[in-house]
PDB file of C-alpha atoms in Angstrom:
ATOM      1  CA  MET A 958       4.230 -15.943 -25.782  1.00  0.00           C
ATOM      2  CA  PRO A 959       5.441 -12.539 -26.953  1.00  0.00           C
ATOM      3  CA  PRO A 960       7.197 -10.486 -24.252  1.00  0.00           C
ATOM      4  CA  VAL A 961       4.974  -8.166 -22.268  1.00  0.00           C
ATOM      5  CA  PRO A 962       5.883  -4.557 -23.159  1.00  0.00           C
ATOM      6  CA  ALA A 963       7.312  -2.585 -20.277  1.00  0.00           C
ATOM      7  CA  THR A 964       5.031   0.035 -18.785  1.00  0.00           C
ATOM      8  CA  PRO A 965       6.376   3.480 -19.721  1.00  0.00           C
ATOM      9  CA  LEU A 966       7.522   5.554 -16.781  1.00  0.00           C
ATOM     10  CA  PRO A 967       5.379   8.611 -15.959  1.00  0.00           C
ATOM     11  CA  SER A 968       6.880  11.809 -17.330  1.00  0.00           C
ATOM     12  CA  TYR A 969       7.899  14.549 -14.906  1.00  0.00           C
ATOM     13  CA  ASP A 970       9.084  18.083 -15.613  1.00  0.00           C
ATOM     14  CA  LYS A 971       9.491  21.535 -14.112  1.00  0.00           C
ATOM     15  CA  ALA A 972       5.749  22.229 -14.221  1.00  0.00           C
ATOM     16  CA  ALA A 973       5.024  18.995 -12.354  1.00  0.00           C
ATOM     17  CA  PHE A 974       7.635  19.916  -9.742  1.00  0.00           C
ATOM     18  CA  LEU A 975       6.153  23.366  -9.163  1.00  0.00           C
ATOM     19  CA  SER A 976       2.659  21.903  -8.842  1.00  0.00           C
ATOM     20  CA  GLU A 977       3.782  19.611  -6.003  1.00  0.00           C
ATOM     21  CA  VAL A 978       6.653  21.436  -4.319  1.00  0.00           C
ATOM     22  CA  TYR A 979       5.873  24.848  -2.863  1.00  0.00           C
ATOM     23  CA  LEU A 980       8.910  26.617  -4.270  1.00  0.00           C
ATOM     24  CA  SER A 981       9.007  29.604  -6.607  1.00  0.00           C
ATOM     25  CA  GLU A 982       9.907  29.145 -10.268  1.00  0.00           C
ATOM     26  CA  THR A 983      13.023  31.262  -9.754  1.00  0.00           C
ATOM     27  CA  GLY A 984      13.985  29.115  -6.775  1.00  0.00           C
ATOM     28  CA  TYR A 985      13.597  25.926  -8.817  1.00  0.00           C
ATOM     29  CA  ASP A 986      15.743  27.263 -11.660  1.00  0.00           C
ATOM     30  CA  ARG A 987      18.479  28.295  -9.225  1.00  0.00           C
ATOM     31  CA  LEU A 988      18.381  24.942  -7.373  1.00  0.00           C
ATOM     32  CA  ARG A 989      18.500  22.900 -10.577  1.00  0.00           C
ATOM     33  CA  SER A 990      21.402  24.935 -11.926  1.00  0.00           C
ATOM     34  CA  LEU A 991      23.284  24.638  -8.618  1.00  0.00           C
ATOM     35  CA  LEU A 992      22.954  20.853  -8.511  1.00  0.00           C
ATOM     36  CA  LEU A 993      24.068  20.382 -12.111  1.00  0.00           C
ATOM     37  CA  ARG A 994      27.036  22.712 -11.618  1.00  0.00           C
ATOM     38  CA  LYS A 995      28.292  21.528  -8.196  1.00  0.00           C
ATOM     39  CA  LYS A 996      27.090  17.892  -8.466  1.00  0.00           C
ATOM     40  CA  ASN A 997      26.378  18.062  -4.723  1.00  0.00           C
ATOM     41  CA  VAL A 998      23.770  20.175  -2.979  1.00  0.00           C
ATOM     42  CA  ILE A 999      22.297  20.398   0.521  1.00  0.00           C
ATOM     43  CA  LEU A1000      18.698  21.469   1.064  1.00  0.00           C
ATOM     44  CA  ALA A1001      18.727  23.313   4.372  1.00  0.00           C
ATOM     45  CA  GLY A1002      15.688  24.492   6.259  1.00  0.00           C
ATOM     46  CA  PRO A1003      13.416  24.132   9.275  1.00  0.00           C
ATOM     47  CA  PRO A1004      11.116  21.147   9.761  1.00  0.00           C
ATOM     48  CA  GLY A1005       8.051  21.078   7.567  1.00  0.00           C
ATOM     49  CA  VAL A1006       9.348  22.785   4.423  1.00  0.00           C
ATOM     50  CA  GLY A1007       9.323  19.526   2.420  1.00  0.00           C
ATOM     51  CA  LYS A1008      13.073  18.957   1.985  1.00  0.00           C
ATOM     52  CA  THR A1009      12.823  15.181   1.538  1.00  0.00           C
ATOM     53  CA  PHE A1010       9.744  15.537  -0.671  1.00  0.00           C
ATOM     54  CA  ALA A1011      11.496  18.137  -2.827  1.00  0.00           C
ATOM     55  CA  ALA A1012      14.746  16.176  -3.174  1.00  0.00           C
ATOM     56  CA  LYS A1013      13.199  13.205  -4.932  1.00  0.00           C
ATOM     57  CA  ARG A1014      11.043  15.394  -7.175  1.00  0.00           C
ATOM     58  CA  LEU A1015      14.013  17.540  -8.098  1.00  0.00           C
ATOM     59  CA  ALA A1016      15.706  14.365  -9.295  1.00  0.00           C
ATOM     60  CA  TYR A1017      12.596  13.325 -11.231  1.00  0.00           C
ATOM     61  CA  SER A1018      12.372  16.737 -12.916  1.00  0.00           C
ATOM     62  CA  ILE A1019      15.974  16.489 -14.138  1.00  0.00           C
ATOM     63  CA  LEU A1020      15.453  12.894 -15.289  1.00  0.00           C
ATOM     64  CA  GLY A1021      12.272  13.938 -17.104  1.00  0.00           C
ATOM     65  CA  MET A1022      10.448  10.934 -15.653  1.00  0.00           C
ATOM     66  CA  LYS A1023       9.663   9.174 -12.386  1.00  0.00           C
ATOM     67  CA  ASP A1024      12.461   6.627 -12.538  1.00  0.00           C
ATOM     68  CA  PRO A1025      13.209   5.314  -9.011  1.00  0.00           C
ATOM     69  CA  SER A1026      15.876   2.961 -10.365  1.00  0.00           C
ATOM     70  CA  ARG A1027      18.268   5.912 -10.717  1.00  0.00           C
ATOM     71  CA  ILE A1028      17.612   7.290  -7.234  1.00  0.00           C
ATOM     72  CA  GLN A1029      18.720   5.901  -3.887  1.00  0.00           C
ATOM     73  CA  THR A1030      18.041   7.288  -0.415  1.00  0.00           C
ATOM     74  CA  VAL A1031      19.909   6.690   2.838  1.00  0.00           C
ATOM     75  CA  GLN A1032      19.657   8.376   6.233  1.00  0.00           C
ATOM     76  CA  PHE A1033      22.697   9.333   8.267  1.00  0.00           C
ATOM     77  CA  HIS A1034      22.762   8.903  12.052  1.00  0.00           C
ATOM     78  CA  GLN A1035      25.380   8.857  14.802  1.00  0.00           C
ATOM     79  CA  SER A1036      26.266   5.200  14.188  1.00  0.00           C
ATOM     80  CA  TYR A1037      26.451   5.444  10.385  1.00  0.00           C
ATOM     81  CA  SER A1038      30.000   4.748   9.192  1.00  0.00           C
ATOM     82  CA  TYR A1039      32.331   4.503   6.211  1.00  0.00           C
ATOM     83  CA  GLU A1040      31.720   0.745   6.268  1.00  0.00           C
ATOM     84  CA  ASP A1041      27.995   1.369   5.691  1.00  0.00           C
ATOM     85  CA  PHE A1042      28.608   4.031   3.053  1.00  0.00           C
ATOM     86  CA  MET A1043      31.548   2.650   1.044  1.00  0.00           C
ATOM     87  CA  MET A1044      32.819  -0.736   2.199  1.00  0.00           C
ATOM     88  CA  GLY A1045      34.098  -2.626   5.194  1.00  0.00           C
ATOM     89  CA  TYR A1046      34.380  -5.985   6.881  1.00  0.00           C
ATOM     90  CA  ARG A1047      31.155  -7.537   8.156  1.00  0.00           C
ATOM     91  CA  PRO A1048      30.764 -10.551  10.472  1.00  0.00           C
ATOM     92  CA  THR A1049      29.488 -13.773   8.941  1.00  0.00           C
ATOM     93  CA  GLU A1050      27.301 -16.512  10.441  1.00  0.00           C
ATOM     94  CA  THR A1051      30.342 -18.782  10.697  1.00  0.00           C
ATOM     95  CA  GLY A1052      32.180 -16.361  12.961  1.00  0.00           C
ATOM     96  CA  GLY A1053      34.507 -14.865  10.347  1.00  0.00           C
ATOM     97  CA  PHE A1054      34.490 -11.602   8.414  1.00  0.00           C
ATOM     98  CA  THR A1055      33.787 -10.759   4.796  1.00  0.00           C
ATOM     99  CA  LEU A1056      34.401  -7.583   2.811  1.00  0.00           C
ATOM    100  CA  ALA A1057      31.016  -6.018   2.004  1.00  0.00           C
ATOM    101  CA  GLU A1058      30.310  -3.136  -0.367  1.00  0.00           C
ATOM    102  CA  GLY A1059      28.380  -0.152   0.974  1.00  0.00           C
ATOM    103  CA  ALA A1060      25.387   1.692  -0.453  1.00  0.00           C
ATOM    104  CA  PHE A1061      27.312   4.505  -2.188  1.00  0.00           C
ATOM    105  CA  TYR A1062      29.924   2.156  -3.673  1.00  0.00           C
ATOM    106  CA  ARG A1063      27.239  -0.025  -5.266  1.00  0.00           C
ATOM    107  CA  PHE A1064      25.314   3.016  -6.484  1.00  0.00           C
ATOM    108  CA  CYS A1065      28.397   4.479  -8.170  1.00  0.00           C
ATOM    109  CA  GLU A1066      29.103   1.186  -9.910  1.00  0.00           C
ATOM    110  CA  GLU A1067      25.541   1.095 -11.266  1.00  0.00           C
ATOM    111  CA  ALA A1068      25.887   4.658 -12.552  1.00  0.00           C
ATOM    112  CA  ARG A1069      29.293   3.884 -14.071  1.00  0.00           C
ATOM    113  CA  ALA A1070      27.827   0.962 -16.030  1.00  0.00           C
ATOM    114  CA  ASP A1071      25.211   3.251 -17.601  1.00  0.00           C
ATOM    115  CA  ASP A1072      25.679   5.974 -20.186  1.00  0.00           C
ATOM    116  CA  ASP A1073      27.512   9.075 -19.000  1.00  0.00           C
ATOM    117  CA  ASP A1074      24.585  11.282 -19.991  1.00  0.00           C
ATOM    118  CA  GLN A1075      22.155   9.380 -17.756  1.00  0.00           C
ATOM    119  CA  PRO A1076      22.085  11.213 -14.385  1.00  0.00           C
ATOM    120  CA  TYR A1077      21.864   9.327 -11.075  1.00  0.00           C
ATOM    121  CA  PHE A1078      20.879  10.830  -7.707  1.00  0.00           C
ATOM    122  CA  PHE A1079      22.031   9.714  -4.259  1.00  0.00           C
ATOM    123  CA  ILE A1080      19.857  11.322  -1.565  1.00  0.00           C
ATOM    124  CA  VAL A1081      21.112  11.628   2.027  1.00  0.00           C
ATOM    125  CA  ASP A1082      18.497  12.470   4.646  1.00  0.00           C
ATOM    126  CA  GLU A1083      19.705  14.112   7.886  1.00  0.00           C
ATOM    127  CA  ILE A1084      23.187  14.572   6.422  1.00  0.00           C
ATOM    128  CA  ASN A1085      24.350  16.609   9.421  1.00  0.00           C
ATOM    129  CA  ARG A1086      23.504  13.822  11.891  1.00  0.00           C
ATOM    130  CA  GLY A1087      26.466  11.711  10.838  1.00  0.00           C
ATOM    131  CA  ASN A1088      30.198  12.118  11.399  1.00  0.00           C
ATOM    132  CA  ILE A1089      30.975  13.424   7.929  1.00  0.00           C
ATOM    133  CA  SER A1090      34.745  12.854   7.957  1.00  0.00           C
ATOM    134  CA  LYS A1091      34.246   9.320   9.271  1.00  0.00           C
ATOM    135  CA  ILE A1092      31.547   8.452   6.714  1.00  0.00           C
ATOM    136  CA  PHE A1093      33.041   9.986   3.569  1.00  0.00           C
ATOM    137  CA  GLY A1094      36.738   9.299   4.166  1.00  0.00           C
ATOM    138  CA  GLU A1095      38.669   9.808   0.922  1.00  0.00           C
ATOM    139  CA  LEU A1096      35.392  10.529  -0.878  1.00  0.00           C
ATOM    140  CA  LEU A1097      35.513  14.110   0.421  1.00  0.00           C
ATOM    141  CA  MET A1098      37.958  14.740  -2.398  1.00  0.00           C
ATOM    142  CA  LEU A1099      36.407  12.450  -5.003  1.00  0.00           C
ATOM    143  CA  ILE A1100      32.902  13.973  -4.811  1.00  0.00           C
ATOM    144  CA  GLU A1101      34.125  17.421  -5.879  1.00  0.00           C
ATOM    145  CA  ALA A1102      32.781  18.390  -9.286  1.00  0.00           C
ATOM    146  CA  ASP A1103      36.247  18.897 -10.790  1.00  0.00           C
ATOM    147  CA  LYS A1104      37.572  15.665  -9.259  1.00  0.00           C
ATOM    148  CA  ARG A1105      34.954  13.402 -10.804  1.00  0.00           C
ATOM    149  CA  GLY A1106      36.536  10.526 -12.699  1.00  0.00           C
ATOM    150  CA  GLN A1107      39.846  10.822 -10.819  1.00  0.00           C
ATOM    151  CA  ASP A1108      41.006   7.585  -9.207  1.00  0.00           C
ATOM    152  CA  LEU A1109      42.070   7.090  -5.605  1.00  0.00           C
ATOM    153  CA  ARG A1110      43.087   3.853  -3.895  1.00  0.00           C
ATOM    154  CA  LEU A1111      40.493   2.561  -1.429  1.00  0.00           C
ATOM    155  CA  VAL A1112      41.207   1.845   2.224  1.00  0.00           C
ATOM    156  CA  TYR A1113      39.716  -1.647   2.334  1.00  0.00           C
ATOM    157  CA  LYS A1114      40.400  -2.920  -1.167  1.00  0.00           C
ATOM    158  CA  ASN A1115      43.441  -3.029  -3.406  1.00  0.00           C
ATOM    159  CA  GLU A1116      41.743  -1.153  -6.208  1.00  0.00           C
ATOM    160  CA  THR A1117      41.259   2.417  -7.335  1.00  0.00           C
ATOM    161  CA  PHE A1118      37.875   4.101  -7.249  1.00  0.00           C
ATOM    162  CA  SER A1119      36.335   7.247  -8.688  1.00  0.00           C
ATOM    163  CA  VAL A1120      32.929   8.914  -8.411  1.00  0.00           C
ATOM    164  CA  PRO A1121      31.288   9.027 -11.855  1.00  0.00           C
ATOM    165  CA  ALA A1122      30.384  12.411 -13.303  1.00  0.00           C
ATOM    166  CA  ASN A1123      26.744  11.359 -13.699  1.00  0.00           C
ATOM    167  CA  VAL A1124      26.253  10.867  -9.924  1.00  0.00           C
ATOM    168  CA  HIS A1125      24.652  13.760  -8.038  1.00  0.00           C
ATOM    169  CA  ILE A1126      24.332  13.954  -4.242  1.00  0.00           C
ATOM    170  CA  ILE A1127      21.374  15.695  -2.583  1.00  0.00           C
ATOM    171  CA  GLY A1128      21.568  16.076   1.186  1.00  0.00           C
ATOM    172  CA  MET A1129      18.936  17.390   3.594  1.00  0.00           C
ATOM    173  CA  MET A1130      19.798  19.367   6.715  1.00  0.00           C
ATOM    174  CA  ASN A1131      17.408  20.345   9.514  1.00  0.00           C
ATOM    175  CA  THR A1132      18.356  23.840  10.694  1.00  0.00           C
ATOM    176  CA  ALA A1133      16.187  23.690  13.831  1.00  0.00           C
ATOM    177  CA  ASP A1134      17.895  20.803  15.637  1.00  0.00           C
ATOM    178  CA  ARG A1135      19.968  22.287  18.449  1.00  0.00           C
ATOM    179  CA  SER A1136      21.730  18.980  19.150  1.00  0.00           C
ATOM    180  CA  LEU A1137      23.544  18.836  15.812  1.00  0.00           C
ATOM    181  CA  ALA A1138      27.034  20.145  15.234  1.00  0.00           C
ATOM    182  CA  VAL A1139      27.747  22.675  12.515  1.00  0.00           C
ATOM    183  CA  LEU A1140      28.950  21.036   9.315  1.00  0.00           C
ATOM    184  CA  ASP A1141      32.707  21.178   8.855  1.00  0.00           C
ATOM    185  CA  TYR A1142      34.134  23.509   6.255  1.00  0.00           C
ATOM    186  CA  ALA A1143      35.550  20.654   4.167  1.00  0.00           C
ATOM    187  CA  LEU A1144      32.018  19.482   3.417  1.00  0.00           C
ATOM    188  CA  ARG A1145      30.658  22.989   2.954  1.00  0.00           C
ATOM    189  CA  ARG A1146      33.178  23.723   0.209  1.00  0.00           C
ATOM    190  CA  ARG A1147      32.116  20.663  -1.755  1.00  0.00           C
ATOM    191  CA  PHE A1148      28.363  21.244  -1.550  1.00  0.00           C
ATOM    192  CA  GLY A1149      26.126  24.035  -2.734  1.00  0.00           C
ATOM    193  CA  PHE A1150      23.718  25.109   0.023  1.00  0.00           C
ATOM    194  CA  PHE A1151      20.132  25.954  -0.855  1.00  0.00           C
ATOM    195  CA  GLU A1152      17.906  27.441   1.821  1.00  0.00           C
ATOM    196  CA  MET A1153      14.331  26.185   1.701  1.00  0.00           C
ATOM    197  CA  PRO A1154      12.055  28.677   3.470  1.00  0.00           C
ATOM    198  CA  PRO A1155       8.380  28.099   4.261  1.00  0.00           C
ATOM    199  CA  GLY A1156       6.419  28.361   1.004  1.00  0.00           C
ATOM    200  CA  PHE A1157       3.225  30.042   2.202  1.00  0.00           C
ATOM    201  CA  ASP A1158       3.620  32.719  -0.489  1.00  0.00           C
ATOM    202  CA  SER A1159       4.392  30.284  -3.328  1.00  0.00           C
ATOM    203  CA  ALA A1160       2.009  29.839  -6.237  1.00  0.00           C
ATOM    204  CA  GLY A1161       1.530  26.157  -5.369  1.00  0.00           C
ATOM    205  CA  PHE A1162       0.495  26.767  -1.756  1.00  0.00           C
ATOM    206  CA  THR A1163      -1.740  29.701  -2.745  1.00  0.00           C
ATOM    207  CA  ARG A1164      -3.502  27.446  -5.246  1.00  0.00           C
ATOM    208  CA  TRP A1165      -4.033  24.721  -2.622  1.00  0.00           C
ATOM    209  CA  GLN A1166      -5.330  27.293  -0.144  1.00  0.00           C
ATOM    210  CA  GLN A1167      -7.844  28.590  -2.681  1.00  0.00           C
ATOM    211  CA  GLU A1168      -8.950  25.054  -3.585  1.00  0.00           C
ATOM    212  CA  ALA A1169      -9.486  24.234   0.093  1.00  0.00           C
ATOM    213  CA  GLY A1170     -11.914  27.143   0.480  1.00  0.00           C
ATOM    214  CA  SER A1171     -11.532  27.035   4.265  1.00  0.00           C
ATOM    215  CA  PRO A1172     -11.857  30.313   6.216  1.00  0.00           C
ATOM    216  CA  THR A1173     -10.259  28.558   9.195  1.00  0.00           C
ATOM    217  CA  LEU A1174      -7.225  27.605   7.108  1.00  0.00           C
ATOM    218  CA  ASP A1175      -6.987  31.184   5.780  1.00  0.00           C
ATOM    219  CA  ARG A1176      -6.961  32.623   9.302  1.00  0.00           C
ATOM    220  CA  LEU A1177      -4.441  30.049  10.489  1.00  0.00           C
ATOM    221  CA  VAL A1178      -2.066  30.740   7.586  1.00  0.00           C
ATOM    222  CA  THR A1179      -2.171  34.471   8.397  1.00  0.00           C
ATOM    223  CA  VAL A1180      -1.276  33.796  12.046  1.00  0.00           C
ATOM    224  CA  VAL A1181       1.528  31.349  11.165  1.00  0.00           C
ATOM    225  CA  VAL A1182       3.064  33.832   8.693  1.00  0.00           C
ATOM    226  CA  ASP A1183       3.076  36.460  11.472  1.00  0.00           C
ATOM    227  CA  LEU A1184       4.454  33.888  13.895  1.00  0.00           C
ATOM    228  CA  ASN A1185       7.318  33.100  11.523  1.00  0.00           C
ATOM    229  CA  ARG A1186       8.293  36.774  11.468  1.00  0.00           C
ATOM    230  CA  THR A1187       8.516  36.742  15.265  1.00  0.00           C
ATOM    231  CA  ILE A1188      10.552  33.519  15.229  1.00  0.00           C
ATOM    232  CA  SER A1189      12.921  34.939  12.588  1.00  0.00           C
ATOM    233  CA  ASP A1190      13.416  38.143  14.620  1.00  0.00           C
ATOM    234  CA  ASP A1191      14.110  36.218  17.840  1.00  0.00           C
ATOM    235  CA  PRO A1192      17.903  36.240  18.410  1.00  0.00           C
ATOM    236  CA  ALA A1193      17.695  32.862  20.175  1.00  0.00           C
ATOM    237  CA  LEU A1194      15.919  31.237  17.219  1.00  0.00           C
ATOM    238  CA  GLY A1195      16.075  32.821  13.756  1.00  0.00           C
ATOM    239  CA  GLN A1196      14.588  31.838  10.398  1.00  0.00           C
ATOM    240  CA  GLY A1197      16.068  28.341  10.702  1.00  0.00           C
ATOM    241  CA  PHE A1198      13.329  27.615  13.263  1.00  0.00           C
ATOM    242  CA  ALA A1199      10.385  28.889  11.205  1.00  0.00           C
ATOM    243  CA  ILE A1200       7.253  26.762  10.830  1.00  0.00           C
ATOM    244  CA  GLY A1201       7.125  25.056   7.446  1.00  0.00           C
ATOM    245  CA  HIS A1202       4.166  24.982   5.090  1.00  0.00           C
ATOM    246  CA  SER A1203       3.896  21.189   5.332  1.00  0.00           C
ATOM    247  CA  TYR A1204       2.148  21.602   8.676  1.00  0.00           C
ATOM    248  CA  LEU A1205      -0.760  23.250   6.843  1.00  0.00           C
ATOM    249  CA  THR A1206      -0.654  21.219   3.644  1.00  0.00           C
ATOM    250  CA  ARG A1207      -3.530  18.868   2.927  1.00  0.00           C
ATOM    251  CA  PRO A1208      -2.880  15.394   4.348  1.00  0.00           C
ATOM    252  CA  ALA A1209      -3.125  12.540   1.873  1.00  0.00           C
ATOM    253  CA  GLY A1210      -6.680  11.342   1.276  1.00  0.00           C
ATOM    254  CA  SER A1211      -8.411  13.983   3.396  1.00  0.00           C
ATOM    255  CA  ASP A1212      -9.714  17.525   3.225  1.00  0.00           C
ATOM    256  CA  ALA A1213      -8.732  20.655   5.125  1.00  0.00           C
ATOM    257  CA  ASP A1214     -11.504  20.285   7.677  1.00  0.00           C
ATOM    258  CA  ASP A1215     -11.517  22.029  11.042  1.00  0.00           C
ATOM    259  CA  ALA A1216     -10.840  18.796  12.973  1.00  0.00           C
ATOM    260  CA  TRP A1217      -7.557  18.284  11.127  1.00  0.00           C
ATOM    261  CA  LEU A1218      -6.522  21.913  11.638  1.00  0.00           C
ATOM    262  CA  TYR A1219      -7.415  21.696  15.351  1.00  0.00           C
ATOM    263  CA  SER A1220      -5.127  18.676  15.704  1.00  0.00           C
ATOM    264  CA  VAL A1221      -2.281  20.448  13.871  1.00  0.00           C
ATOM    265  CA  VAL A1222      -2.506  23.413  16.249  1.00  0.00           C
ATOM    266  CA  GLU A1223      -2.982  21.496  19.521  1.00  0.00           C
ATOM    267  CA  ASP A1224      -0.791  18.469  18.874  1.00  0.00           C
ATOM    268  CA  GLU A1225       1.998  19.905  16.712  1.00  0.00           C
ATOM    269  CA  LEU A1226       2.348  23.687  16.715  1.00  0.00           C
ATOM    270  CA  ILE A1227       1.642  24.488  20.375  1.00  0.00           C
ATOM    271  CA  PRO A1228       4.073  21.809  21.707  1.00  0.00           C
ATOM    272  CA  LEU A1229       6.676  23.162  19.266  1.00  0.00           C
ATOM    273  CA  LEU A1230       6.258  26.712  20.603  1.00  0.00           C
ATOM    274  CA  ASP A1231       6.487  25.445  24.185  1.00  0.00           C
ATOM    275  CA  GLU A1232       9.854  23.959  23.269  1.00  0.00           C
ATOM    276  CA  TYR A1233      11.042  27.047  21.377  1.00  0.00           C
ATOM    277  CA  TRP A1234      10.145  29.433  24.202  1.00  0.00           C
ATOM    278  CA  PHE A1235      10.521  27.178  27.238  1.00  0.00           C
ATOM    279  CA  ASP A1236      12.290  30.065  28.987  1.00  0.00           C
ATOM    280  CA  GLU A1237       9.723  32.652  27.788  1.00  0.00           C
ATOM    281  CA  PRO A1238       6.364  31.146  28.767  1.00  0.00           C
ATOM    282  CA  ILE A1239       4.511  34.450  28.339  1.00  0.00           C
ATOM    283  CA  LYS A1240       5.506  34.641  24.656  1.00  0.00           C
ATOM    284  CA  ALA A1241       4.540  30.985  24.139  1.00  0.00           C
ATOM    285  CA  GLU A1242       1.150  31.604  25.767  1.00  0.00           C
ATOM    286  CA  GLU A1243       0.559  34.700  23.622  1.00  0.00           C
ATOM    287  CA  TRP A1244       1.071  32.814  20.364  1.00  0.00           C
ATOM    288  CA  THR A1245      -0.827  29.792  21.653  1.00  0.00           C
ATOM    289  CA  GLY A1246      -3.792  32.094  22.178  1.00  0.00           C
ATOM    290  CA  ARG A1247      -3.484  33.569  18.700  1.00  0.00           C
ATOM    291  CA  LEU A1248      -3.345  30.121  17.085  1.00  0.00           C
ATOM    292  CA  ARG A1249      -6.392  28.945  19.017  1.00  0.00           C
ATOM    293  CA  SER A1250      -8.264  32.138  18.129  1.00  0.00           C
ATOM    294  CA  ALA A1251      -7.745  31.381  14.435  1.00  0.00           C
ATOM    295  CA  LEU A1252      -9.667  28.128  14.953  1.00  0.00           C
ATOM    296  CA  ALA A1253     -12.675  29.831  16.547  1.00  0.00           C
TER     297      ALA A1253
END
């Protein structure tokens, strides 16, 4: 039998990105240029601005197609280590230890085996939850844009290693998590930082709002935009705690009906405000009332 032809990958470009990600065209151009120049970028913003969603689609838009084979995603946490990221000894069923390669090591080797002009994207969710120095080790030098291709001897293996020039790192950082430490300056110097604000005024969100045709949604968006101004002006919070547009973006497979919006307000936004202003209950009650009034 003749070989079955491979299904062509769906194309993806800047227009497709802007139709799905609620970011301005100027913002997209700046983000794309930053990633290609620095090789490493961190998307920073409050919850609900679509950082994870945007990261993968940014990669697709640069690839020109939806090619998941050239994208890998990991999530950092307090127990994530260099052994998980690069390589280290792992216990075996027989009671011994074997040297195992980590996710980033394998990804770099795949990228190295491909053409230099074929970009690869390594996405790190919650990058500020891990111990960066512990996880990256000697890679803190090798990931720099002007150090790509330079060799350095690995800790666990008698071989030299370099990060290929066609590997790009996209990290996501939640700016509203009080429990996380500030990123160290060594990492900051090697990454470009791109702030992702709520996109209520973007062309994409405005289009979705018009398509929804929901007066309740319109009223709620107006209140949330006002609420974000108050949050940004609050010295104990700031714009890093603003409410993202994803809270009011159509859920998959459903419409913007009043029942969904009621649940968003009662089960997501009001508990969030209670946490933000736990020491200012009068302010929390005031905005709770305004949100509920938008549903009436």
